[in-house]
mmCIF file of C-alpha atoms in Angstrom:
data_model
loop_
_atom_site.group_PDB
_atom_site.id
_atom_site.type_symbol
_atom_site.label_atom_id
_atom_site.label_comp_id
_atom_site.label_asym_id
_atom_site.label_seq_id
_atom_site.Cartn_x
_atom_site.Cartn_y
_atom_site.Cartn_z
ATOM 1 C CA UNK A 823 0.000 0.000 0.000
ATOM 2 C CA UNK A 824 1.945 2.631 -1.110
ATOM 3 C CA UNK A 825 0.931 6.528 0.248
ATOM 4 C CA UNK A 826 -0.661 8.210 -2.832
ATOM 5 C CA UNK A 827 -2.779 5.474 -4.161
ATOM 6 C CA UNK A 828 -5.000 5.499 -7.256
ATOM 7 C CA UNK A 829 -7.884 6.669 -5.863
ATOM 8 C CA UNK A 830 -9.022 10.281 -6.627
ATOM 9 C CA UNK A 831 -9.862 11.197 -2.802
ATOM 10 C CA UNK A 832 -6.225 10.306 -1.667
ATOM 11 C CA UNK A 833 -4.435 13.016 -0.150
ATOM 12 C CA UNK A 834 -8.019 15.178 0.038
ATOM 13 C CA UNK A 835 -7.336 17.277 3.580
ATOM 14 C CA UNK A 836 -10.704 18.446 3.176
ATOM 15 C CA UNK A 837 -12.098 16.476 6.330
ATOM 16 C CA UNK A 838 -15.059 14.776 5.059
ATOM 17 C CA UNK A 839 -15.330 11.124 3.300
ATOM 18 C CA UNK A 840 -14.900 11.240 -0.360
ATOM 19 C CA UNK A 841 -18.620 10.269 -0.558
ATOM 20 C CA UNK A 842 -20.008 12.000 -3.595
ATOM 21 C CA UNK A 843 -16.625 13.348 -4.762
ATOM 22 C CA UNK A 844 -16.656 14.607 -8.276
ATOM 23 C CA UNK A 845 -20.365 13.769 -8.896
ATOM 24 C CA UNK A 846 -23.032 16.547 -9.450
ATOM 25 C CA UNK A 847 -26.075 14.156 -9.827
ATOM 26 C CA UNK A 848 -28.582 13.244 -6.936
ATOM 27 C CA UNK A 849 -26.471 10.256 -5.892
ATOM 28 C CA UNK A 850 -23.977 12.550 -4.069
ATOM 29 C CA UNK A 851 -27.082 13.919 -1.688
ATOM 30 C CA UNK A 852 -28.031 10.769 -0.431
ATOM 31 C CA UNK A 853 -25.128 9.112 -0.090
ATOM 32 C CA UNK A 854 -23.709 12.119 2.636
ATOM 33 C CA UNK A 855 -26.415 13.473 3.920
ATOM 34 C CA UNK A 856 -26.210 12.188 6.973
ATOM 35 C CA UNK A 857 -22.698 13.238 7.576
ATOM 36 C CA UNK A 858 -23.061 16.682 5.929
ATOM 37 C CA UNK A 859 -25.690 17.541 8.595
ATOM 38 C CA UNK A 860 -23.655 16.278 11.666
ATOM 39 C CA UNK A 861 -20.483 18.103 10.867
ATOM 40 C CA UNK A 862 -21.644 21.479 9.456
ATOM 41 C CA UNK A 863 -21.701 23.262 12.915
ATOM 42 C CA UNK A 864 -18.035 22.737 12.973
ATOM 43 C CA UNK A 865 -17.373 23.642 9.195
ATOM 44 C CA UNK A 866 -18.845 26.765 10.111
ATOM 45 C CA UNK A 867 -16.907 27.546 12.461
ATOM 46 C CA UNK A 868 -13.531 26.682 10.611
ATOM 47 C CA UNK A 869 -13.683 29.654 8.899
ATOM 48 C CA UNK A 870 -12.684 28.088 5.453
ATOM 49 C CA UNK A 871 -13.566 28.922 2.130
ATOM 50 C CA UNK A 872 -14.294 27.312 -0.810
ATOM 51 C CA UNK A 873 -13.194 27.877 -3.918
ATOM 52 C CA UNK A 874 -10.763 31.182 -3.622
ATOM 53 C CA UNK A 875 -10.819 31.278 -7.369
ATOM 54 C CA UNK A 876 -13.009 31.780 -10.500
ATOM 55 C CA UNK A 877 -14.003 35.488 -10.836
ATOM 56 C CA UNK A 878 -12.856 36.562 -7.274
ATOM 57 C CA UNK A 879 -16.170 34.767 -5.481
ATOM 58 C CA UNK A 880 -15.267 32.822 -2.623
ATOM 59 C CA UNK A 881 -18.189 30.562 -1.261
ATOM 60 C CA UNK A 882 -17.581 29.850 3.046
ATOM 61 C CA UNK A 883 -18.372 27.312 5.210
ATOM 62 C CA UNK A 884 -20.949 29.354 6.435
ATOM 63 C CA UNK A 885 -22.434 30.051 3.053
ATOM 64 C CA UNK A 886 -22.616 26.373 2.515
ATOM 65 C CA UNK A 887 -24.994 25.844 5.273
ATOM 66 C CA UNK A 888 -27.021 28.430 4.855
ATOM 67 C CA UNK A 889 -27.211 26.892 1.333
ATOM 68 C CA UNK A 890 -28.084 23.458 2.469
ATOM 69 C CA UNK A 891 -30.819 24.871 5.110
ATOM 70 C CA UNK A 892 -32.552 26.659 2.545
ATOM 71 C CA UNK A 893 -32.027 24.554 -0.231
ATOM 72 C CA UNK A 894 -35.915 23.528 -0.288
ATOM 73 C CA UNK A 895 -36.175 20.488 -2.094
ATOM 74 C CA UNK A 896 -33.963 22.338 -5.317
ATOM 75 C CA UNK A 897 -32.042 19.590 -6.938
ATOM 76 C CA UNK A 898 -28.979 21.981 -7.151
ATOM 77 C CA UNK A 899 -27.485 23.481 -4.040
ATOM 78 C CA UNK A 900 -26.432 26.650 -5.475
ATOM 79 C CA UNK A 901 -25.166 27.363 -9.298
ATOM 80 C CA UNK A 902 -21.722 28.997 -9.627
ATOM 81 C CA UNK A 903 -19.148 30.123 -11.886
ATOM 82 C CA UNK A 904 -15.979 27.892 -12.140
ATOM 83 C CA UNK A 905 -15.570 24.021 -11.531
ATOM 84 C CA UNK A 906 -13.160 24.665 -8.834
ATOM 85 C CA UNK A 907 -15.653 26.473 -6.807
ATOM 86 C CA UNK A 908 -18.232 23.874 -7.704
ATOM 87 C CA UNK A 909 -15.756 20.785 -6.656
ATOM 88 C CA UNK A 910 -15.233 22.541 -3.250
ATOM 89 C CA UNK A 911 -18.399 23.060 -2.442
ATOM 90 C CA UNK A 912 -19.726 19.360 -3.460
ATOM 91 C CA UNK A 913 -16.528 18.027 -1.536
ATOM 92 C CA UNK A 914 -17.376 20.043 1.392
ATOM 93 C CA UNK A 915 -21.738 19.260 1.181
ATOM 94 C CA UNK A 916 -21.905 16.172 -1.258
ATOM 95 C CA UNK A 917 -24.581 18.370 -2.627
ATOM 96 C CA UNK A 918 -24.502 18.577 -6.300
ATOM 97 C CA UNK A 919 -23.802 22.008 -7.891
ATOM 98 C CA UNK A 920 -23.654 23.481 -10.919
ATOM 99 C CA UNK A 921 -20.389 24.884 -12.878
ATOM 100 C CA UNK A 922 -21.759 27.817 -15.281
ATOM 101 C CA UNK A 923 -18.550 28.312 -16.854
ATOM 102 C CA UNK A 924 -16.352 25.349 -17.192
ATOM 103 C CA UNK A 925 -12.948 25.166 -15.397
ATOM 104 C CA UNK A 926 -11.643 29.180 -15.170
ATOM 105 C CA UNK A 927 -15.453 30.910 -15.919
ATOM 106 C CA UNK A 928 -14.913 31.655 -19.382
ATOM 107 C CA UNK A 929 -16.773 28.955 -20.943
ATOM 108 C CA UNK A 930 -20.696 29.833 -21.576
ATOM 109 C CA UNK A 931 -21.692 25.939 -20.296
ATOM 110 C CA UNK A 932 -24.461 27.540 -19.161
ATOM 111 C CA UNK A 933 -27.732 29.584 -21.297
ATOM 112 C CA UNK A 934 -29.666 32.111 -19.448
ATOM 113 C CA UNK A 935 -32.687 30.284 -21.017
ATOM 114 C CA UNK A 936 -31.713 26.849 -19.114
ATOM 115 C CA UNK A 937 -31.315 28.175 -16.052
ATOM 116 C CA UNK A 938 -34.774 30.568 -15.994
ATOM 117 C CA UNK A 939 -35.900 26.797 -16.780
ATOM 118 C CA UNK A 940 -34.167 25.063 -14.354
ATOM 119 C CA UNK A 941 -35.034 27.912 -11.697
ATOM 120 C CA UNK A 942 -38.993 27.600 -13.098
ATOM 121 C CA UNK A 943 -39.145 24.254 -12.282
ATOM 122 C CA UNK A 944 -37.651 24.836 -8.967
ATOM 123 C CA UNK A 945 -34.521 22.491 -9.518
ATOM 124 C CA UNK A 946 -32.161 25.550 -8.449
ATOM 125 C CA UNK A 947 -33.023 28.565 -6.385
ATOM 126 C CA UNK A 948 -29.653 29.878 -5.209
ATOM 127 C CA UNK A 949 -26.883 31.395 -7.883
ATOM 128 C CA UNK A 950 -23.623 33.342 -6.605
ATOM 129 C CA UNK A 951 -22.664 35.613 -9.410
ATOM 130 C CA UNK A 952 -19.277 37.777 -8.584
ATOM 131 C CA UNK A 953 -19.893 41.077 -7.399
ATOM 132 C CA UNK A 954 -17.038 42.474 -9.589
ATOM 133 C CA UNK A 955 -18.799 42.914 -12.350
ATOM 134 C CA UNK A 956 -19.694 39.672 -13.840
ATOM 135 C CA UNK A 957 -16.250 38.513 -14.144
ATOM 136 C CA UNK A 958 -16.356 34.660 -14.419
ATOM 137 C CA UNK A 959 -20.168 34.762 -14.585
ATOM 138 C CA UNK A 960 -21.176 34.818 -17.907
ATOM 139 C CA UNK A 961 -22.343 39.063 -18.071
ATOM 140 C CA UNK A 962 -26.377 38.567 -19.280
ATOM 141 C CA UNK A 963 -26.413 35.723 -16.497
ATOM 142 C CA UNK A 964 -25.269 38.260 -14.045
ATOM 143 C CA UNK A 965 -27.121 40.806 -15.285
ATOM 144 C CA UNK A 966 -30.167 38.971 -14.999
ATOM 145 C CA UNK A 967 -29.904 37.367 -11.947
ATOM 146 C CA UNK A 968 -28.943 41.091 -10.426
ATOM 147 C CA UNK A 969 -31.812 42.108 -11.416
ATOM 148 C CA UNK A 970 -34.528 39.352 -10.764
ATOM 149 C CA UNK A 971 -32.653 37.466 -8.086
ATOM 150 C CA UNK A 972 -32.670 38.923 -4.122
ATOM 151 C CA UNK A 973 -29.115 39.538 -2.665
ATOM 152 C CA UNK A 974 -28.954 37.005 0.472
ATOM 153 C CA UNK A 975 -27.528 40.099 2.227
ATOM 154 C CA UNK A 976 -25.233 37.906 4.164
ATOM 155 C CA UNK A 977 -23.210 36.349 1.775
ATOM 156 C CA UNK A 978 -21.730 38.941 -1.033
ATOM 157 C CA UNK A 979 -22.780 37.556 -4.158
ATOM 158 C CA UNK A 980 -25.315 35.095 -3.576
ATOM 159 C CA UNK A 981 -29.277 35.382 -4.654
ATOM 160 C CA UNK A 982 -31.808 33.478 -4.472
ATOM 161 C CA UNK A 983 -34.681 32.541 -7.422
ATOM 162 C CA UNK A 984 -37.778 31.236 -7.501
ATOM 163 C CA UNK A 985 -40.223 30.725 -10.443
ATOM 164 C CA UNK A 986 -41.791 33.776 -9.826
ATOM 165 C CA UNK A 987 -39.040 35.353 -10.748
ATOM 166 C CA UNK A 988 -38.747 34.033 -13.845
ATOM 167 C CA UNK A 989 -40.612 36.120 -16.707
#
């Protein structure tokens, strides 16, 4: 057994089981939920942040369980721009989330029509959206959720959606 291994959670200091690593399909909820919800107090508290790049939006610990408190029965914990915020977040939550803009933000893997549909149909209610402008959000995204979204007033960045908002 050498240290290293092949397996894709080896070396992960993130403190949780690599339950639901790398997935962003239902699976990854039900497989962790159990844990997420016994260990969150203390995440909290850590102080840690997910995803320091892509667009200069960091997502906290704290921000993640707000997220999963108020998730109400969305499939998607929260949508944001890059994959490396997404991957921390669903390492920290097992929740699956969604990556607008591929791996740095600048990919449009995301349509503003899909997610006014996905938000309709109450699969996602919760998008963080840099508050620098856009950057690493694609712009009409940001401009539209600006504008229909409501700023979660403690977490820079973050609104939430619900089909009424959707026009």
């Amino acid at each position: 057994t050498a240290p290293g291994g092949s397996s894709s959670s080896s070396g992960q200091s993130m403190g949780q089981p690599p339950t639901g690593t790398g997935t962003t399909d239902a699976d990854a909820d039900s497989s962790s939920s159990s844990s997420s919800s016994s260990s969150s107090s203390s995440q909290s508290e850590s102080g840690r942040t997910a995803g320091g790049m892509g667009g200069g939006t960091q997502v906290s610990s704290a921000m993640i369980t707000y997220l999963e408190k108020h998730q109400d029965g969305a499939t998607w914990l929260v949508a944001v721009a890059t994959d490396q915020t997404a991957s921390s977040i669903i390492l920290e939550s097992g929740q699956p989330v969604i990556s607008m803009g591929g791996w740095s933000g600048s990919d449009n893997a995301m349509t503003l029509a899909k997610l006014k549909s996905l938000v309709k149909a109450g699969k996602l209610h919760y998008i963080v959206v840099s508050s620098d402008g856009g950057q690493g959000t694609n712009s009409e995204i940001a401009t539209w959720v600006k504008k229909h979204g409501t700023a979660v007033s403690a977490y820079s960045g973050l609104y939430r959606l619900d089909a009424s908002d959707v026009g």
